[in-house]
Amino acid sequence: MAKHHPLGVDIGGSGIKGAPVDLDAGAFAKDRLRIDTPKESTPDAVTDIVLDIAKHFQSATGDSPIGVTVPGVVTRGLVRTAANIDKSWIGTDVAALIGSKLDRAVTVVNDADAAGVGELHYGAARNVEGLVVLATLGTGIGTALLDHGRLIPNSELGHLEIDGIDAETRASSLARETEDLSWEEWSGRLQRYFAHVEDLLWPDLIVVGGGVSKHAEQYLPLLHLRAPIVAAQLGNAAGIVGAAWLAANG
Ligand code: BGC
């Protein structure tokens, strides 16, 4: 019988993406499936899509655990904030909701924290002595703090205020797209943001994740920081890989 793999599912503002993850390789065991996030991105509507994704990968995953990421703070299994998704997520016990429809263990984690765990075990944050700050630049800015190999969850540094403005509204990848910023213009904003983060936390390494990490050569060389700043090695897959790792390893 083929080996079963845990399933990682990344719930985002525009798409819900999932794949079985081969934890020996730290990579997808099958091609990722992406389904558009419904307009009304309520927990019930999104759960239906997570169930479709689980069904799609049934033969590769069997009854293996599922790791699910959400774009908000998660404490003791409850979603606590929802900056870029439907506000009805606040207070939702996502594992209980999905678990009520599917008899499988479900772990829920903040999306950037999941990406941090993916990079910690298989990517740029592996074997780093000291503090790593990972920032995912997407619809918002998510952050993960990894100190000597341990995740400090729910850091939410995307919402640092710079000049009185929530940083993610200026420096996210979405801000670059909607304001049609050149790489130079956007990197000016990133410089301001990461210099501020660095002054507060003094990380040993900064890792940039999210879809835009694949264009890292356009903007990372323009940044001048004390700590080295590198692109996530798993790119946009880091969240799914990290979620599956957490589901399997607790
Ligand atoms: C949320 C974070 C999330 C990030 C990326 C932010 O607006 O507050 O929890 O990690 O977006 O999705």
Short mmCIF file of C-alpha atoms and ligand atoms in Angstrom, two decimals:
data_model
loop_
_atom_site.label_atom_id
_atom_site.label_comp_id
_atom_site.label_asym_id
_atom_site.label_seq_id
_atom_site.Cartn_x
_atom_site.Cartn_y
_atom_site.Cartn_z
CA MET A 1 0.00 0.00 0.00
CA ALA A 2 1.29 3.49 -0.88
CA LYS A 3 2.33 5.67 2.02
CA HIS A 4 -0.23 8.21 3.20
CA HIS A 5 0.79 11.83 3.65
CA PRO A 6 -0.65 14.59 5.82
CA LEU A 7 -2.65 17.25 3.96
CA GLY A 8 -1.77 20.94 4.14
CA VAL A 9 -4.40 23.53 3.27
CA ASP A 10 -3.75 27.26 3.00
CA ILE A 11 -6.83 29.48 3.35
CA GLY A 12 -6.16 32.84 1.73
CA GLY A 13 -8.17 35.87 0.73
CA SER A 14 -8.17 34.96 -2.96
CA GLY A 15 -7.52 31.21 -3.08
CA ILE A 16 -7.71 28.07 -0.98
CA LYS A 17 -4.80 25.79 -1.80
CA GLY A 18 -4.01 22.30 -0.66
CA ALA A 19 -1.61 19.44 -1.25
CA PRO A 20 -0.48 16.23 0.43
CA VAL A 21 3.00 16.82 1.82
CA ASP A 22 5.85 14.35 1.77
CA LEU A 23 7.49 15.15 5.10
CA ASP A 24 10.69 13.29 4.21
CA ALA A 25 11.23 15.60 1.26
CA GLY A 26 9.48 18.73 2.61
CA ALA A 27 7.63 18.98 -0.69
CA PHE A 28 4.23 18.35 -2.21
CA ALA A 29 3.57 14.66 -2.84
CA LYS A 30 1.04 15.60 -5.53
CA ASP A 31 0.35 18.76 -7.52
CA ARG A 32 -1.33 21.43 -5.48
CA LEU A 33 -5.06 22.10 -5.98
CA ARG A 34 -6.26 25.71 -5.87
CA ILE A 35 -9.88 26.79 -5.64
CA ASP A 36 -10.99 30.45 -5.61
CA THR A 37 -12.04 31.74 -2.22
CA PRO A 38 -15.81 32.34 -2.41
CA LYS A 39 -16.98 35.99 -2.37
CA GLU A 40 -18.62 35.39 0.97
CA SER A 41 -15.59 33.83 2.62
CA THR A 42 -17.44 32.64 5.71
CA PRO A 43 -16.14 29.68 7.74
CA ASP A 44 -18.96 27.45 6.44
CA ALA A 45 -18.38 28.31 2.78
CA VAL A 46 -14.63 27.84 3.12
CA THR A 47 -15.05 24.56 5.04
CA ASP A 48 -17.00 23.14 2.07
CA ILE A 49 -13.98 23.89 -0.13
CA VAL A 50 -11.56 22.35 2.37
CA LEU A 51 -13.72 19.21 2.27
CA ASP A 52 -13.56 19.18 -1.55
CA ILE A 53 -9.76 19.46 -1.38
CA ALA A 54 -9.57 16.66 1.20
CA LYS A 55 -11.74 14.47 -1.04
CA HIS A 56 -9.60 15.23 -4.09
CA PHE A 57 -6.49 13.97 -2.27
CA GLN A 58 -8.15 11.09 -0.41
CA SER A 59 -6.05 8.37 -2.01
CA ALA A 60 -2.75 10.12 -1.19
CA THR A 61 -3.68 11.08 2.36
CA GLY A 62 -6.04 8.38 3.65
CA ASP A 63 -7.12 9.50 7.12
CA SER A 64 -3.90 11.37 7.84
CA PRO A 65 -4.11 14.61 9.82
CA ILE A 66 -4.88 17.91 8.12
CA GLY A 67 -3.07 21.17 8.82
CA VAL A 68 -5.02 24.29 7.95
CA THR A 69 -3.69 27.84 7.84
CA VAL A 70 -5.81 30.93 8.35
CA PRO A 71 -4.83 34.58 7.74
CA GLY A 72 -5.41 35.65 11.32
CA VAL A 73 -4.30 35.14 14.91
CA VAL A 74 -5.06 31.68 16.31
CA THR A 75 -4.90 31.05 20.05
CA ARG A 76 -5.96 27.76 21.63
CA GLY A 77 -7.60 26.75 18.35
CA LEU A 78 -9.76 29.88 18.05
CA VAL A 79 -9.38 32.44 15.26
CA ARG A 80 -9.01 35.82 16.96
CA THR A 81 -8.53 38.35 14.13
CA ALA A 82 -9.56 38.59 10.48
CA ALA A 83 -7.86 41.52 8.77
CA ASN A 84 -8.30 40.24 5.21
CA ILE A 85 -11.10 37.67 5.45
CA ASP A 86 -14.75 37.67 6.51
CA LYS A 87 -15.10 38.93 10.07
CA SER A 88 -17.32 35.95 10.95
CA TRP A 89 -14.11 33.92 11.36
CA ILE A 90 -13.43 35.65 14.65
CA GLY A 91 -14.18 33.22 17.46
CA THR A 92 -14.40 30.19 15.12
CA ASP A 93 -12.94 26.88 16.24
CA VAL A 94 -11.84 25.82 12.77
CA ALA A 95 -10.59 22.39 13.79
CA ALA A 96 -13.93 21.59 15.45
CA LEU A 97 -15.86 22.90 12.43
CA ILE A 98 -13.92 20.85 9.89
CA GLY A 99 -13.66 17.91 12.31
CA SER A 100 -17.47 17.85 12.65
CA LYS A 101 -17.72 17.03 8.93
CA LEU A 102 -14.64 14.91 8.49
CA ASP A 103 -13.37 12.30 10.89
CA ARG A 104 -9.73 13.40 10.80
CA ALA A 105 -7.41 15.26 13.17
CA VAL A 106 -7.25 18.94 12.21
CA THR A 107 -4.62 21.46 13.31
CA VAL A 108 -5.15 25.17 12.71
CA VAL A 109 -2.36 27.70 12.56
CA ASN A 110 -1.73 31.26 11.42
CA ASP A 111 -0.60 31.31 7.76
CA ALA A 112 2.72 33.10 8.33
CA ASP A 113 3.52 30.90 11.31
CA ALA A 114 2.93 27.85 9.09
CA ALA A 115 5.29 29.30 6.47
CA GLY A 116 7.85 29.89 9.20
CA VAL A 117 7.63 26.26 10.30
CA GLY A 118 8.02 25.12 6.68
CA GLU A 119 11.16 27.23 6.25
CA LEU A 120 12.44 26.16 9.66
CA HIS A 121 12.40 22.47 8.80
CA TYR A 122 13.11 22.49 5.08
CA GLY A 123 14.20 25.93 3.93
CA ALA A 124 16.02 29.17 4.63
CA ALA A 125 15.55 29.13 8.43
CA ARG A 126 17.04 25.66 8.89
CA ASN A 127 19.96 25.46 11.32
CA VAL A 128 20.04 29.21 11.94
CA GLU A 129 21.47 30.16 15.32
CA GLY A 130 19.40 32.91 16.91
CA LEU A 131 16.30 34.77 15.79
CA VAL A 132 14.73 34.53 12.36
CA VAL A 133 11.95 36.87 11.28
CA LEU A 134 9.96 35.56 8.33
CA ALA A 135 7.58 37.96 6.59
CA THR A 136 5.07 36.86 3.98
CA LEU A 137 4.26 39.68 1.60
CA GLY A 138 0.85 39.05 0.05
CA THR A 139 -2.61 40.54 0.51
CA GLY A 140 -1.37 41.55 3.93
CA ILE A 141 1.94 41.11 5.72
CA GLY A 142 2.21 38.06 7.95
CA THR A 143 5.16 37.38 10.21
CA ALA A 144 6.67 34.43 12.03
CA LEU A 145 9.32 34.58 14.74
CA LEU A 146 11.60 31.56 15.00
CA ASP A 147 13.98 31.65 17.91
CA HIS A 148 16.64 28.93 18.03
CA GLY A 149 14.35 26.59 16.11
CA ARG A 150 11.21 27.35 18.08
CA LEU A 151 8.16 29.19 16.77
CA ILE A 152 6.85 32.10 18.85
CA PRO A 153 3.33 32.23 17.40
CA ASN A 154 1.06 35.13 16.41
CA SER A 155 3.66 37.87 16.11
CA GLU A 156 1.48 40.09 13.82
CA LEU A 157 4.29 42.47 12.92
CA GLY A 158 2.56 43.28 9.64
CA HIS A 159 0.41 45.65 11.65
CA LEU A 160 3.26 47.69 13.07
CA GLU A 161 2.41 51.34 12.60
CA ILE A 162 4.87 53.41 10.63
CA ASP A 163 4.05 57.14 10.46
CA GLY A 164 0.74 56.21 12.08
CA ILE A 165 -0.17 53.84 9.21
CA ASP A 166 -0.67 50.08 9.43
CA ALA A 167 2.48 48.82 7.66
CA GLU A 168 0.76 46.12 5.59
CA THR A 169 -1.40 48.69 3.82
CA ARG A 170 1.78 50.27 2.38
CA ALA A 171 4.32 47.50 2.05
CA SER A 172 2.29 44.38 1.16
CA SER A 173 2.45 42.87 -2.29
CA LEU A 174 -1.16 43.95 -2.78
CA ALA A 175 -0.17 47.59 -2.13
CA ARG A 176 2.53 47.28 -4.82
CA GLU A 177 -0.03 45.91 -7.29
CA THR A 178 -2.93 48.24 -6.55
CA GLU A 179 -0.73 51.36 -6.50
CA ASP A 180 1.22 50.08 -9.52
CA LEU A 181 4.55 50.71 -7.76
CA SER A 182 7.84 50.00 -9.49
CA TRP A 183 10.19 47.56 -7.73
CA GLU A 184 12.31 50.57 -6.69
CA GLU A 185 9.33 52.40 -5.23
CA TRP A 186 8.12 49.34 -3.40
CA SER A 187 11.55 48.48 -2.09
CA GLY A 188 11.70 51.96 -0.51
CA ARG A 189 8.66 50.98 1.52
CA LEU A 190 10.14 47.57 2.33
CA GLN A 191 13.36 49.25 3.47
CA ARG A 192 11.40 51.45 5.88
CA TYR A 193 9.43 48.47 7.14
CA PHE A 194 12.26 45.99 7.63
CA ALA A 195 14.58 48.63 9.14
CA HIS A 196 11.89 49.28 11.75
CA VAL A 197 11.39 45.57 12.46
CA GLU A 198 15.12 45.14 12.69
CA ASP A 199 15.54 48.03 15.14
CA LEU A 200 12.96 46.45 17.42
CA LEU A 201 14.00 42.79 17.27
CA TRP A 202 17.59 42.55 16.02
CA PRO A 203 17.06 39.30 14.08
CA ASP A 204 19.99 37.23 12.79
CA LEU A 205 18.17 36.52 9.53
CA ILE A 206 15.13 37.88 7.69
CA VAL A 207 13.26 35.59 5.29
CA VAL A 208 10.78 36.96 2.76
CA GLY A 209 7.94 34.66 1.73
CA GLY A 210 4.65 34.86 -0.15
CA GLY A 211 4.07 34.64 -3.90
CA VAL A 212 6.28 37.67 -4.56
CA SER A 213 9.31 35.85 -3.13
CA LYS A 214 9.78 34.39 -6.62
CA HIS A 215 10.72 37.91 -7.83
CA ALA A 216 13.14 38.43 -4.94
CA GLU A 217 16.04 39.41 -7.21
CA GLN A 218 14.04 42.53 -8.21
CA TYR A 219 13.85 44.03 -4.73
CA LEU A 220 16.01 42.22 -2.15
CA PRO A 221 19.30 43.60 -3.57
CA LEU A 222 17.87 47.12 -3.11
CA LEU A 223 17.47 46.64 0.66
CA HIS A 224 20.19 47.59 3.11
CA LEU A 225 19.76 46.01 6.49
CA ARG A 226 22.04 44.76 9.23
CA ALA A 227 20.77 41.19 9.02
CA PRO A 228 20.98 39.16 5.83
CA ILE A 229 17.63 39.10 4.02
CA VAL A 230 16.83 36.13 1.76
CA ALA A 231 13.87 34.67 -0.13
CA ALA A 232 11.94 31.74 1.30
CA GLN A 233 13.34 28.57 -0.24
CA LEU A 234 9.95 26.89 -0.37
CA GLY A 235 8.37 30.03 -1.86
CA ASN A 236 4.63 30.03 -1.63
CA ALA A 237 4.58 26.32 -0.71
CA ALA A 238 6.03 27.02 2.74
CA GLY A 239 2.63 27.51 4.41
CA ILE A 240 1.16 24.25 3.15
CA VAL A 241 4.31 22.32 4.01
CA GLY A 242 4.51 23.88 7.49
CA ALA A 243 0.82 23.25 8.19
CA ALA A 244 1.18 19.58 7.25
CA TRP A 245 4.32 19.31 9.41
CA LEU A 246 2.46 20.77 12.39
CA ALA A 247 -0.51 18.46 11.79
CA ALA A 248 1.78 15.45 11.85
CA ASN A 249 4.10 16.58 14.66
CA GLY A 250 1.74 18.51 16.91
C1 BGC B 1 -3.05 39.11 9.45
C2 BGC B 1 -2.06 38.03 9.82
C3 BGC B 1 -1.74 37.20 8.58
C4 BGC B 1 -1.30 38.10 7.45
C5 BGC B 1 -1.05 37.34 6.17
C6 BGC B 1 -2.50 39.94 8.32
O1 BGC B 1 -3.40 40.95 7.97
O2 BGC B 1 -3.31 39.95 10.57
O3 BGC B 1 -2.60 37.21 10.83
O4 BGC B 1 -0.74 36.29 8.91
O5 BGC B 1 -2.26 39.10 7.20
O6 BGC B 1 -2.19 36.69 5.72
#
